[in-house]
Every structure is written in structure tokens, then in C-alpha cells.
Amino acid sequence: MSETMLAAVFEGVGKLTLKDVPVPKITRPDQVKIEVEAVGICGTDVHIVSVPPGYIATPNTILGHEYVGRIVEVGGSVTHIKVGDRVVVNPNDYCGVCYYCQNHLPNLCEHVGAIGIDLDGAFCKYNVVSSKLAFKVDDSVPVDHGAFAEMLADVVNGTNKVKLQPGESAAIIGAGPIGQLYAQMFKAAGAGKIIIVDMSPYRLDYTRKMGFDLVVDPSKQDLKQFVLNHTGIGVDVAVDAAGSGLATAIDITRKGGKVAVFGVNTQATATFPQSQLTFKELQVLGAWLANATFPAAVKVLESRVLDLDGLISHSIPLTEIHKGLELLANRQALKIVVHP
Ligand SMILES: [Zn+2]
Ligand SMILES: [Zn+2]
């Protein structure tokens, strides 16, 4: 009889089940087996289990893609990490041979396999992945911080694209975990004014508690006027961390500024006067997942420059995963970290 473990398995539309499944085994020499220590609940997990689903996952897959753990076993060809190492994982397994992979754009791989969405993830005790996806992180980093690595690698991709300079102003649309990480990264990079936009009172309060005072609820205040009052000409950089704020971002960015489009909402379509892009000479930059940015994200974690403890609103055992998903769906949480 094989060993089993408790796992949160996506079984089909609206159905996430906690059940015993076999412990995964290493089947290729390049793989590693990880004992999961902490895993974040992502907005994507909420979208996957909602009805109708806002994001499509493969049925009978263990969810959970933002994780950190200890290596407990390595395949025969693994040399860069060893048993006992703490690692964070890039959950987007890339092929390594397509046009994009060969041009150092693994996030755009033509054959990407998404761990915790289409391949078994980390809402469980053990996970087996290709060793090329595992990045060693120093033991001095608190384990829960490791659960931010994936989001952070995504955010580093976006911050690299907009290249914010010291003193420049930024607006961030969406004050969820990703928006908060952008705000902290911009602050660490020396940003001047940082304006944060959201309509959830919980998230706006949270943002103030994290030390960002320029928060706006556009349903209650004229956002553009607010931005002009604080910047005179519009922000240097705007980030759409919500996935539906492109038109707003374009409207509040100064001439010659940059807009990063990060959040994903596949239902959203943007309507805006196209001439604004021409008149303002705006640069609109898509930022999708982690573009070979895990090493940088690990360095940010190790530098301890961000206040990640402050972003953890809940810490729960795996048995409370449904409650965690519900809290996040109702925007009554920021980052929820699960301990399997
Ligand atoms: Zn995610
Ligand atoms: Zn590829």
C-alpha cells in the first residue's frame, strides 16, 4: 500500500475537495521532491473554484502554486540543490526549447505547464517538480515569506518593465496582494508619491496601515482630480494590478509616462480614446508572470527590504482552505498563508 497525504483537489466546476491522495514519487532524474512548508492562496485559486469559473484549471489537480518547502529527495541528475535546502518554486514549467524559451522568455513558453492549475500543486504535504523550477532561498528568510516568491517574481517582471526612477510618482490600481507588493517595491526603489486605488474599504484600510496615505476610492472621489492635485500633470507610472483598469491607468498617466498591465481579468475589455496613446506618447507594457525573475525575487526576499509579515492577514491549516478561499473571495483578507 502506498503512502497517502491530505490534499485540496480541484475536482470540477465549483468543487474543491480535501481528500487523501498518494504521496507523489520522483519519476525522472531531473526532479526533486519537496516537503511543502507554506503556500499562499492566490486570487487565481478563487477564480478556479468559483461558479462559473473565472480561470480554467484541469479537473483532479491539486491546487496551490505559491509555495516554499524543503527538499527531501533529489533525482540522480540534480546537482544545484540538495536534500535539506529550502526552495521556492516557479510554478510555470517551461519547455526550454521553443522560440520564447530560447530567447530567455520562459513566461511566454509555448508549452507551459502550470503547477497548481494543470499539474499537481502544493495544497498538500509533498510535491514533485523539475529541479529547474526550484530556487534555493537562504534559511534566514522566514518561511512564510517564501510564499510570496512567485508573486514577487511576477512583480519584479513588471517593475523591470516600467523602470521607475527615484522620485517618480506611481499609481497602482488594485490594492490586493499584488498591488501591495508593487507599492512596496516602488517605495524601495525610491518612488516619490504612490497613489493606491481600490473600492474595497478593507483593502484601503489595510493600505493605510501599511503606511501608504494616498489611497482613493474612485466610486467616492474624482480619481483624476486627486491624481492631478498630487502630481500636477499625472503620474509617471501607472500599474493596473486589477486587470480591468487599463482605461483609468491611461487617463491618469502623464505624457510620456508608462502603464504596466498586470492583473488578469479575461472578461474585461477596455474602452478609451485611442488618440490618448498618440497625444501622450504613452508606453503600455504587458507583464505576464515571472520572466526569468525568480533569482531577483529570491534576492529581494533575502534582503528583507519589504514588509511581508504585514501583508499576511491570515495563517491557516490546510483543513481550513475553504474558509480561506471564501475570505479572499469576499475581499476580507489580504494574503492568506496555508500550512499543510
Ligand atoms: Zn498566483
Ligand atoms: Zn518553451
mmCIF file of C-alpha atoms and ligand atoms in Angstrom:
data_model
loop_
_atom_site.group_PDB
_atom_site.id
_atom_site.type_symbol
_atom_site.label_atom_id
_atom_site.label_comp_id
_atom_site.label_asym_id
_atom_site.label_seq_id
_atom_site.Cartn_x
_atom_site.Cartn_y
_atom_site.Cartn_z
ATOM 1 C CA MET A 1 0.000 0.000 0.000
ATOM 2 C CA SER A 2 1.373 3.411 -0.924
ATOM 3 C CA GLU A 3 1.661 6.313 1.496
ATOM 4 C CA THR A 4 -1.047 8.963 1.378
ATOM 5 C CA MET A 5 -1.361 12.647 2.252
ATOM 6 C CA LEU A 6 -4.205 15.146 2.632
ATOM 7 C CA ALA A 7 -4.605 17.374 -0.441
ATOM 8 C CA ALA A 8 -7.006 20.038 -1.735
ATOM 9 C CA VAL A 9 -8.042 18.638 -5.115
ATOM 10 C CA PHE A 10 -9.957 20.603 -7.747
ATOM 11 C CA GLU A 11 -12.491 18.009 -8.936
ATOM 12 C CA GLY A 12 -14.542 20.070 -11.382
ATOM 13 C CA VAL A 13 -16.599 23.271 -11.572
ATOM 14 C CA GLY A 14 -17.029 24.742 -8.088
ATOM 15 C CA LYS A 15 -15.666 21.644 -6.384
ATOM 16 C CA LEU A 16 -12.525 21.672 -4.252
ATOM 17 C CA THR A 17 -12.262 18.551 -2.095
ATOM 18 C CA LEU A 18 -9.957 17.777 0.810
ATOM 19 C CA LYS A 19 -9.035 14.121 0.478
ATOM 20 C CA ASP A 20 -6.268 11.581 0.867
ATOM 21 C CA VAL A 21 -4.185 11.033 -2.260
ATOM 22 C CA PRO A 22 -0.986 9.038 -2.869
ATOM 23 C CA VAL A 23 2.280 10.810 -1.976
ATOM 24 C CA PRO A 24 3.952 11.700 -5.320
ATOM 25 C CA LYS A 25 7.156 9.953 -6.322
ATOM 26 C CA ILE A 26 10.169 11.121 -8.292
ATOM 27 C CA THR A 27 9.852 9.573 -11.755
ATOM 28 C CA ARG A 28 12.624 11.402 -13.671
ATOM 29 C CA PRO A 29 16.276 12.013 -12.716
ATOM 30 C CA ASP A 30 15.883 15.816 -13.017
ATOM 31 C CA GLN A 31 13.099 16.005 -10.429
ATOM 32 C CA VAL A 32 13.066 16.959 -6.775
ATOM 33 C CA LYS A 33 10.598 16.108 -4.025
ATOM 34 C CA ILE A 34 9.630 18.997 -1.777
ATOM 35 C CA GLU A 35 8.020 18.927 1.653
ATOM 36 C CA VAL A 36 5.723 21.950 1.487
ATOM 37 C CA GLU A 37 6.129 24.357 4.419
ATOM 38 C CA ALA A 38 3.884 27.240 3.395
ATOM 39 C CA VAL A 39 1.650 28.037 0.427
ATOM 40 C CA GLY A 40 -0.267 31.200 -0.363
ATOM 41 C CA ILE A 41 -3.860 31.310 -1.556
ATOM 42 C CA CYS A 42 -3.896 33.248 -4.822
ATOM 43 C CA GLY A 43 -6.754 35.171 -6.410
ATOM 44 C CA THR A 44 -6.386 32.659 -9.246
ATOM 45 C CA ASP A 45 -7.365 29.850 -6.842
ATOM 46 C CA VAL A 46 -10.539 31.788 -6.035
ATOM 47 C CA HIS A 47 -11.267 32.222 -9.765
ATOM 48 C CA ILE A 48 -10.689 28.486 -10.397
ATOM 49 C CA VAL A 49 -13.185 27.276 -7.788
ATOM 50 C CA SER A 50 -15.848 29.931 -8.386
ATOM 51 C CA VAL A 51 -19.023 29.215 -10.395
ATOM 52 C CA PRO A 52 -18.823 29.908 -13.276
ATOM 53 C CA PRO A 53 -15.030 29.604 -13.146
ATOM 54 C CA GLY A 54 -13.075 32.812 -13.792
ATOM 55 C CA TYR A 55 -9.997 30.759 -14.658
ATOM 56 C CA ILE A 56 -9.882 27.270 -16.155
ATOM 57 C CA ALA A 57 -7.980 24.510 -14.361
ATOM 58 C CA THR A 58 -7.673 20.818 -15.154
ATOM 59 C CA PRO A 59 -10.016 18.639 -13.050
ATOM 60 C CA ASN A 60 -8.437 16.283 -10.491
ATOM 61 C CA THR A 61 -5.449 18.554 -9.947
ATOM 62 C CA ILE A 62 -4.076 19.540 -6.530
ATOM 63 C CA LEU A 63 -4.201 23.362 -6.434
ATOM 64 C CA GLY A 64 -1.614 25.671 -4.805
ATOM 65 C CA HIS A 65 1.147 27.409 -6.741
ATOM 66 C CA GLU A 66 2.738 29.963 -4.382
ATOM 67 C CA TYR A 67 4.911 27.793 -2.192
ATOM 68 C CA VAL A 68 8.091 27.206 -0.280
ATOM 69 C CA GLY A 69 9.426 23.985 1.174
ATOM 70 C CA ARG A 70 12.366 21.736 1.971
ATOM 71 C CA ILE A 71 13.954 19.368 -0.492
ATOM 72 C CA VAL A 72 13.519 15.837 0.871
ATOM 73 C CA GLU A 73 14.701 13.841 -2.150
ATOM 74 C CA VAL A 74 16.536 14.574 -5.403
ATOM 75 C CA GLY A 75 16.731 12.681 -8.685
ATOM 76 C CA GLY A 76 20.039 11.280 -9.925
ATOM 77 C CA SER A 77 20.945 14.177 -12.236
ATOM 78 C CA VAL A 78 20.216 17.043 -9.822
ATOM 79 C CA THR A 79 23.373 18.911 -8.807
ATOM 80 C CA HIS A 80 22.429 22.517 -7.977
ATOM 81 C CA ILE A 81 20.250 21.811 -4.950
ATOM 82 C CA LYS A 82 20.406 19.155 -2.277
ATOM 83 C CA VAL A 83 18.303 17.469 0.387
ATOM 84 C CA GLY A 84 17.653 19.915 3.234
ATOM 85 C CA ASP A 85 17.716 23.059 1.071
ATOM 86 C CA ARG A 86 14.759 25.409 1.382
ATOM 87 C CA VAL A 87 13.418 26.304 -2.045
ATOM 88 C CA VAL A 88 10.767 28.431 -3.681
ATOM 89 C CA VAL A 89 9.224 27.207 -6.920
ATOM 90 C CA ASN A 90 8.462 28.789 -10.275
ATOM 91 C CA PRO A 91 5.076 27.135 -10.870
ATOM 92 C CA ASN A 92 5.196 27.660 -14.624
ATOM 93 C CA ASP A 93 7.121 24.729 -16.040
ATOM 94 C CA TYR A 94 8.604 25.803 -19.364
ATOM 95 C CA CYS A 95 9.825 23.574 -22.181
ATOM 96 C CA GLY A 96 13.250 25.145 -22.685
ATOM 97 C CA VAL A 97 13.279 24.587 -26.455
ATOM 98 C CA CYS A 98 10.580 26.783 -28.024
ATOM 99 C CA TYR A 99 11.358 30.183 -29.591
ATOM 100 C CA TYR A 100 10.499 32.068 -26.378
ATOM 101 C CA CYS A 101 12.379 29.789 -24.016
ATOM 102 C CA GLN A 102 15.446 30.015 -26.204
ATOM 103 C CA ASN A 103 15.147 33.794 -26.110
ATOM 104 C CA HIS A 104 15.036 33.859 -22.306
ATOM 105 C CA LEU A 105 11.300 34.464 -22.060
ATOM 106 C CA PRO A 106 10.160 31.340 -20.180
ATOM 107 C CA ASN A 107 6.975 33.128 -19.107
ATOM 108 C CA LEU A 108 5.915 33.177 -22.756
ATOM 109 C CA CYS A 109 6.749 29.488 -23.374
ATOM 110 C CA GLU A 110 4.527 27.840 -25.980
ATOM 111 C CA HIS A 111 4.224 24.656 -23.900
ATOM 112 C CA VAL A 112 3.990 25.941 -20.352
ATOM 113 C CA GLY A 113 2.620 23.577 -17.700
ATOM 114 C CA ALA A 114 1.051 25.402 -14.786
ATOM 115 C CA ILE A 115 1.703 23.731 -11.429
ATOM 116 C CA GLY A 116 -1.273 24.032 -9.097
ATOM 117 C CA ILE A 117 -3.582 24.650 -12.070
ATOM 118 C CA ASP A 118 -2.972 21.899 -14.644
ATOM 119 C CA LEU A 119 -0.297 19.891 -12.811
ATOM 120 C CA ASP A 120 -0.391 18.897 -9.123
ATOM 121 C CA GLY A 121 0.441 21.780 -6.813
ATOM 122 C CA ALA A 122 1.151 22.407 -3.171
ATOM 123 C CA PHE A 123 -2.034 22.377 -1.104
ATOM 124 C CA CYS A 124 -0.679 19.111 0.356
ATOM 125 C CA LYS A 125 2.405 17.828 2.124
ATOM 126 C CA TYR A 126 4.622 16.739 -0.777
ATOM 127 C CA ASN A 127 5.153 17.962 -4.310
ATOM 128 C CA VAL A 128 7.450 16.709 -7.082
ATOM 129 C CA VAL A 129 8.763 19.130 -9.723
ATOM 130 C CA SER A 130 11.536 19.552 -12.251
ATOM 131 C CA SER A 131 14.594 20.835 -10.375
ATOM 132 C CA LYS A 132 14.997 23.708 -12.854
ATOM 133 C CA LEU A 133 11.924 25.292 -11.259
ATOM 134 C CA ALA A 134 13.293 25.204 -7.699
ATOM 135 C CA PHE A 135 15.344 28.135 -6.388
ATOM 136 C CA LYS A 136 17.281 27.888 -3.139
ATOM 137 C CA VAL A 137 16.409 30.537 -0.590
ATOM 138 C CA ASP A 138 18.508 31.277 2.475
ATOM 139 C CA ASP A 139 17.366 29.795 5.788
ATOM 140 C CA SER A 140 17.398 33.292 7.308
ATOM 141 C CA VAL A 141 14.244 34.127 5.319
ATOM 142 C CA PRO A 142 11.115 33.434 7.431
ATOM 143 C CA VAL A 143 9.291 30.510 5.908
ATOM 144 C CA ASP A 144 6.041 32.413 5.294
ATOM 145 C CA HIS A 145 7.927 34.990 3.234
ATOM 146 C CA GLY A 146 8.733 32.199 0.806
ATOM 147 C CA ALA A 147 5.038 32.009 -0.051
ATOM 148 C CA PHE A 148 5.433 35.465 -1.646
ATOM 149 C CA ALA A 149 8.238 34.417 -4.011
ATOM 150 C CA GLU A 150 6.059 33.669 -7.001
ATOM 151 C CA MET A 151 4.073 36.910 -6.765
ATOM 152 C CA LEU A 152 7.262 38.803 -6.154
ATOM 153 C CA ALA A 153 8.906 37.297 -9.248
ATOM 154 C CA ASP A 154 5.860 38.421 -11.247
ATOM 155 C CA VAL A 155 6.053 41.907 -9.745
ATOM 156 C CA VAL A 156 9.792 42.131 -10.486
ATOM 157 C CA ASN A 157 8.922 41.416 -14.135
ATOM 158 C CA GLY A 158 6.539 44.391 -14.103
ATOM 159 C CA THR A 159 8.853 46.745 -12.196
ATOM 160 C CA ASN A 160 11.691 45.899 -14.596
ATOM 161 C CA LYS A 161 9.457 46.919 -17.488
ATOM 162 C CA VAL A 162 8.399 50.331 -16.150
ATOM 163 C CA LYS A 163 11.879 51.173 -14.817
ATOM 164 C CA LEU A 164 10.596 53.632 -12.209
ATOM 165 C CA GLN A 165 13.275 56.146 -11.231
ATOM 166 C CA PRO A 166 13.849 57.647 -7.758
ATOM 167 C CA GLY A 167 11.404 60.469 -7.123
ATOM 168 C CA GLU A 168 8.933 59.416 -9.789
ATOM 169 C CA SER A 169 5.263 59.092 -8.919
ATOM 170 C CA ALA A 170 3.191 55.955 -9.342
ATOM 171 C CA ALA A 171 -0.462 54.964 -9.246
ATOM 172 C CA ILE A 172 -1.470 51.398 -8.523
ATOM 173 C CA ILE A 173 -4.969 50.267 -9.423
ATOM 174 C CA GLY A 174 -5.984 47.377 -7.175
ATOM 175 C CA ALA A 175 -4.877 47.141 -3.535
ATOM 176 C CA GLY A 176 -4.774 43.347 -3.249
ATOM 177 C CA PRO A 177 -1.563 41.463 -2.512
ATOM 178 C CA ILE A 178 -0.067 42.197 -5.946
ATOM 179 C CA GLY A 179 -0.893 45.908 -5.702
ATOM 180 C CA GLN A 180 0.647 45.998 -2.217
ATOM 181 C CA LEU A 181 3.833 44.343 -3.483
ATOM 182 C CA TYR A 182 4.095 46.859 -6.328
ATOM 183 C CA ALA A 183 3.664 49.688 -3.824
ATOM 184 C CA GLN A 184 6.384 48.322 -1.568
ATOM 185 C CA MET A 185 8.740 47.638 -4.461
ATOM 186 C CA PHE A 186 8.274 51.162 -5.823
ATOM 187 C CA LYS A 187 8.837 52.595 -2.363
ATOM 188 C CA ALA A 188 12.028 50.535 -2.018
ATOM 189 C CA ALA A 189 13.110 51.868 -5.431
ATOM 190 C CA GLY A 190 12.760 55.450 -4.198
ATOM 191 C CA ALA A 191 9.399 56.432 -5.669
ATOM 192 C CA GLY A 192 8.004 59.837 -4.773
ATOM 193 C CA LYS A 193 4.245 59.826 -4.385
ATOM 194 C CA ILE A 194 2.477 56.458 -4.537
ATOM 195 C CA ILE A 195 -1.276 56.610 -5.091
ATOM 196 C CA ILE A 196 -3.289 53.442 -4.480
ATOM 197 C CA VAL A 197 -6.738 52.929 -5.966
ATOM 198 C CA ASP A 198 -9.360 50.415 -4.815
ATOM 199 C CA MET A 199 -13.032 50.267 -3.886
ATOM 200 C CA SER A 200 -12.789 47.738 -1.030
ATOM 201 C CA PRO A 201 -12.856 49.540 2.355
ATOM 202 C CA TYR A 202 -10.990 46.572 3.892
ATOM 203 C CA ARG A 203 -8.170 46.878 1.386
ATOM 204 C CA LEU A 204 -7.995 50.670 1.570
ATOM 205 C CA ASP A 205 -7.741 50.500 5.372
ATOM 206 C CA TYR A 206 -5.096 47.818 5.031
ATOM 207 C CA THR A 207 -3.150 50.024 2.642
ATOM 208 C CA ARG A 208 -3.181 52.911 5.135
ATOM 209 C CA LYS A 209 -1.992 50.562 7.864
ATOM 210 C CA MET A 210 0.894 49.545 5.604
ATOM 211 C CA GLY A 211 1.980 53.191 5.578
ATOM 212 C CA PHE A 212 0.561 54.404 2.258
ATOM 213 C CA ASP A 213 -1.577 57.502 2.828
ATOM 214 C CA LEU A 214 -2.563 58.419 -0.736
ATOM 215 C CA VAL A 215 -5.444 55.991 -1.116
ATOM 216 C CA VAL A 216 -8.503 56.683 -3.261
ATOM 217 C CA ASP A 217 -11.863 55.041 -3.751
ATOM 218 C CA PRO A 218 -12.851 56.163 -7.285
ATOM 219 C CA SER A 219 -16.535 55.465 -6.551
ATOM 220 C CA LYS A 220 -16.421 58.169 -3.885
ATOM 221 C CA GLN A 221 -13.818 60.613 -5.183
ATOM 222 C CA ASP A 222 -12.797 62.003 -8.581
ATOM 223 C CA LEU A 223 -9.678 59.940 -9.194
ATOM 224 C CA LYS A 224 -8.246 62.064 -11.996
ATOM 225 C CA GLN A 225 -8.609 65.240 -9.941
ATOM 226 C CA PHE A 226 -6.981 63.506 -6.975
ATOM 227 C CA VAL A 227 -4.025 62.472 -9.149
ATOM 228 C CA LEU A 228 -3.700 65.961 -10.648
ATOM 229 C CA ASN A 229 -3.854 67.574 -7.185
ATOM 230 C CA HIS A 230 -0.915 65.449 -6.089
ATOM 231 C CA THR A 231 1.178 65.368 -9.249
ATOM 232 C CA GLY A 232 0.184 68.414 -11.310
ATOM 233 C CA ILE A 233 0.478 66.540 -14.619
ATOM 234 C CA GLY A 234 -0.419 62.899 -13.913
ATOM 235 C CA VAL A 235 1.664 60.023 -12.600
ATOM 236 C CA ASP A 236 4.926 58.917 -14.190
ATOM 237 C CA VAL A 237 3.972 55.265 -13.917
ATOM 238 C CA ALA A 238 0.623 53.506 -13.522
ATOM 239 C CA VAL A 239 0.086 49.824 -12.830
ATOM 240 C CA ASP A 240 -3.165 48.028 -13.478
ATOM 241 C CA ALA A 241 -2.993 45.325 -10.810
ATOM 242 C CA ALA A 242 -6.716 44.620 -11.108
ATOM 243 C CA GLY A 243 -6.914 43.519 -14.723
ATOM 244 C CA SER A 244 -9.717 45.908 -15.606
ATOM 245 C CA GLY A 245 -8.142 49.319 -15.053
ATOM 246 C CA LEU A 246 -6.356 49.993 -18.344
ATOM 247 C CA ALA A 247 -8.560 52.910 -19.418
ATOM 248 C CA THR A 248 -8.190 54.501 -15.980
ATOM 249 C CA ALA A 249 -4.434 53.955 -15.984
ATOM 250 C CA ILE A 250 -4.101 55.629 -19.385
ATOM 251 C CA ASP A 251 -6.220 58.548 -18.220
ATOM 252 C CA ILE A 252 -4.172 59.333 -15.106
ATOM 253 C CA THR A 253 -0.667 58.887 -16.551
ATOM 254 C CA ARG A 254 1.307 61.933 -17.678
ATOM 255 C CA LYS A 255 2.520 62.465 -21.233
ATOM 256 C CA GLY A 256 5.441 60.177 -21.975
ATOM 257 C CA GLY A 257 4.623 58.008 -18.951
ATOM 258 C CA LYS A 258 4.394 54.257 -18.668
ATOM 259 C CA VAL A 259 1.499 51.936 -17.968
ATOM 260 C CA ALA A 260 2.029 48.335 -16.858
ATOM 261 C CA VAL A 261 -0.886 45.986 -17.393
ATOM 262 C CA PHE A 262 -0.544 43.186 -14.913
ATOM 263 C CA GLY A 263 -3.792 41.877 -13.462
ATOM 264 C CA VAL A 264 -5.768 39.311 -15.408
ATOM 265 C CA ASN A 265 -9.497 39.518 -15.912
ATOM 266 C CA THR A 266 -10.356 37.661 -19.092
ATOM 267 C CA GLN A 267 -13.839 39.237 -19.129
ATOM 268 C CA ALA A 268 -12.546 42.820 -19.158
ATOM 269 C CA THR A 269 -12.438 44.909 -22.319
ATOM 270 C CA ALA A 270 -11.059 48.432 -22.245
ATOM 271 C CA THR A 271 -12.639 51.401 -23.989
ATOM 272 C CA PHE A 272 -10.593 54.584 -24.284
ATOM 273 C CA PRO A 273 -9.859 57.224 -26.898
ATOM 274 C CA GLN A 274 -7.020 55.715 -28.925
ATOM 275 C CA SER A 275 -5.717 59.218 -29.609
ATOM 276 C CA GLN A 276 -4.643 59.468 -25.968
ATOM 277 C CA LEU A 277 -1.873 56.993 -26.660
ATOM 278 C CA THR A 278 -0.715 59.075 -29.603
ATOM 279 C CA PHE A 279 -1.063 62.506 -27.999
ATOM 280 C CA LYS A 280 0.542 61.381 -24.761
ATOM 281 C CA GLU A 281 3.166 59.109 -26.321
ATOM 282 C CA LEU A 282 2.372 56.538 -23.655
ATOM 283 C CA GLN A 283 4.127 53.228 -23.332
ATOM 284 C CA VAL A 284 1.705 50.446 -22.444
ATOM 285 C CA LEU A 285 3.536 47.347 -21.264
ATOM 286 C CA GLY A 286 2.043 43.938 -20.592
ATOM 287 C CA ALA A 287 3.624 41.981 -17.746
ATOM 288 C CA TRP A 288 2.808 38.297 -17.601
ATOM 289 C CA LEU A 289 4.094 36.010 -14.847
ATOM 290 C CA ALA A 290 7.753 35.743 -13.963
ATOM 291 C CA ASN A 291 10.114 36.473 -16.822
ATOM 292 C CA ALA A 292 13.250 34.700 -15.541
ATOM 293 C CA THR A 293 12.876 36.889 -12.462
ATOM 294 C CA PHE A 294 12.944 34.243 -9.714
ATOM 295 C CA PRO A 295 16.638 34.840 -8.896
ATOM 296 C CA ALA A 296 15.868 38.555 -8.392
ATOM 297 C CA ALA A 297 12.790 37.725 -6.300
ATOM 298 C CA VAL A 298 14.887 35.468 -4.067
ATOM 299 C CA LYS A 299 17.374 38.315 -3.577
ATOM 300 C CA VAL A 300 14.549 40.669 -2.609
ATOM 301 C CA LEU A 301 13.298 38.085 -0.086
ATOM 302 C CA GLU A 302 16.790 37.675 1.351
ATOM 303 C CA SER A 303 17.323 41.439 1.576
ATOM 304 C CA ARG A 304 14.243 41.700 3.845
ATOM 305 C CA VAL A 305 13.563 45.121 2.337
ATOM 306 C CA LEU A 306 9.800 44.510 2.100
ATOM 307 C CA ASP A 307 7.309 44.271 4.968
ATOM 308 C CA LEU A 308 5.843 40.887 4.071
ATOM 309 C CA ASP A 309 4.695 39.982 7.591
ATOM 310 C CA GLY A 310 2.389 42.976 7.375
ATOM 311 C CA LEU A 311 0.769 41.572 4.234
ATOM 312 C CA ILE A 312 -0.177 38.252 5.861
ATOM 313 C CA SER A 313 -3.707 38.774 7.104
ATOM 314 C CA HIS A 314 -4.377 35.104 7.924
ATOM 315 C CA SER A 315 -2.333 31.995 8.629
ATOM 316 C CA ILE A 316 -4.359 28.760 8.493
ATOM 317 C CA PRO A 317 -4.010 24.955 8.381
ATOM 318 C CA LEU A 318 -4.879 23.130 5.155
ATOM 319 C CA THR A 319 -8.125 21.864 6.726
ATOM 320 C CA GLU A 320 -9.420 25.480 6.662
ATOM 321 C CA ILE A 321 -8.732 26.055 2.960
ATOM 322 C CA HIS A 322 -12.403 26.569 2.097
ATOM 323 C CA LYS A 323 -12.753 29.270 4.720
ATOM 324 C CA GLY A 324 -9.601 30.914 3.377
ATOM 325 C CA LEU A 325 -10.919 30.925 -0.196
ATOM 326 C CA GLU A 326 -14.188 32.440 0.998
ATOM 327 C CA LEU A 327 -12.441 35.217 2.922
ATOM 328 C CA LEU A 328 -10.364 36.079 -0.135
ATOM 329 C CA ALA A 329 -13.381 35.952 -2.464
ATOM 330 C CA ASN A 330 -15.182 38.415 -0.190
ATOM 331 C CA ARG A 331 -12.101 40.671 -0.056
ATOM 332 C CA GLN A 332 -11.897 40.228 3.684
ATOM 333 C CA ALA A 333 -8.292 39.123 3.544
ATOM 334 C CA LEU A 334 -5.027 40.187 2.048
ATOM 335 C CA LYS A 335 -2.512 37.304 1.921
ATOM 336 C CA ILE A 336 -3.604 34.015 3.406
ATOM 337 C CA VAL A 337 -0.799 31.564 4.061
ATOM 338 C CA VAL A 338 -1.675 27.881 4.406
ATOM 339 C CA HIS A 339 0.450 25.405 6.366
ATOM 340 C CA PRO A 340 -0.172 21.879 5.071
HETATM 341 ZN ZN ZN B 1 -0.942 33.192 -8.194
HETATM 342 ZN ZN ZN B 2 9.135 26.886 -24.206
#
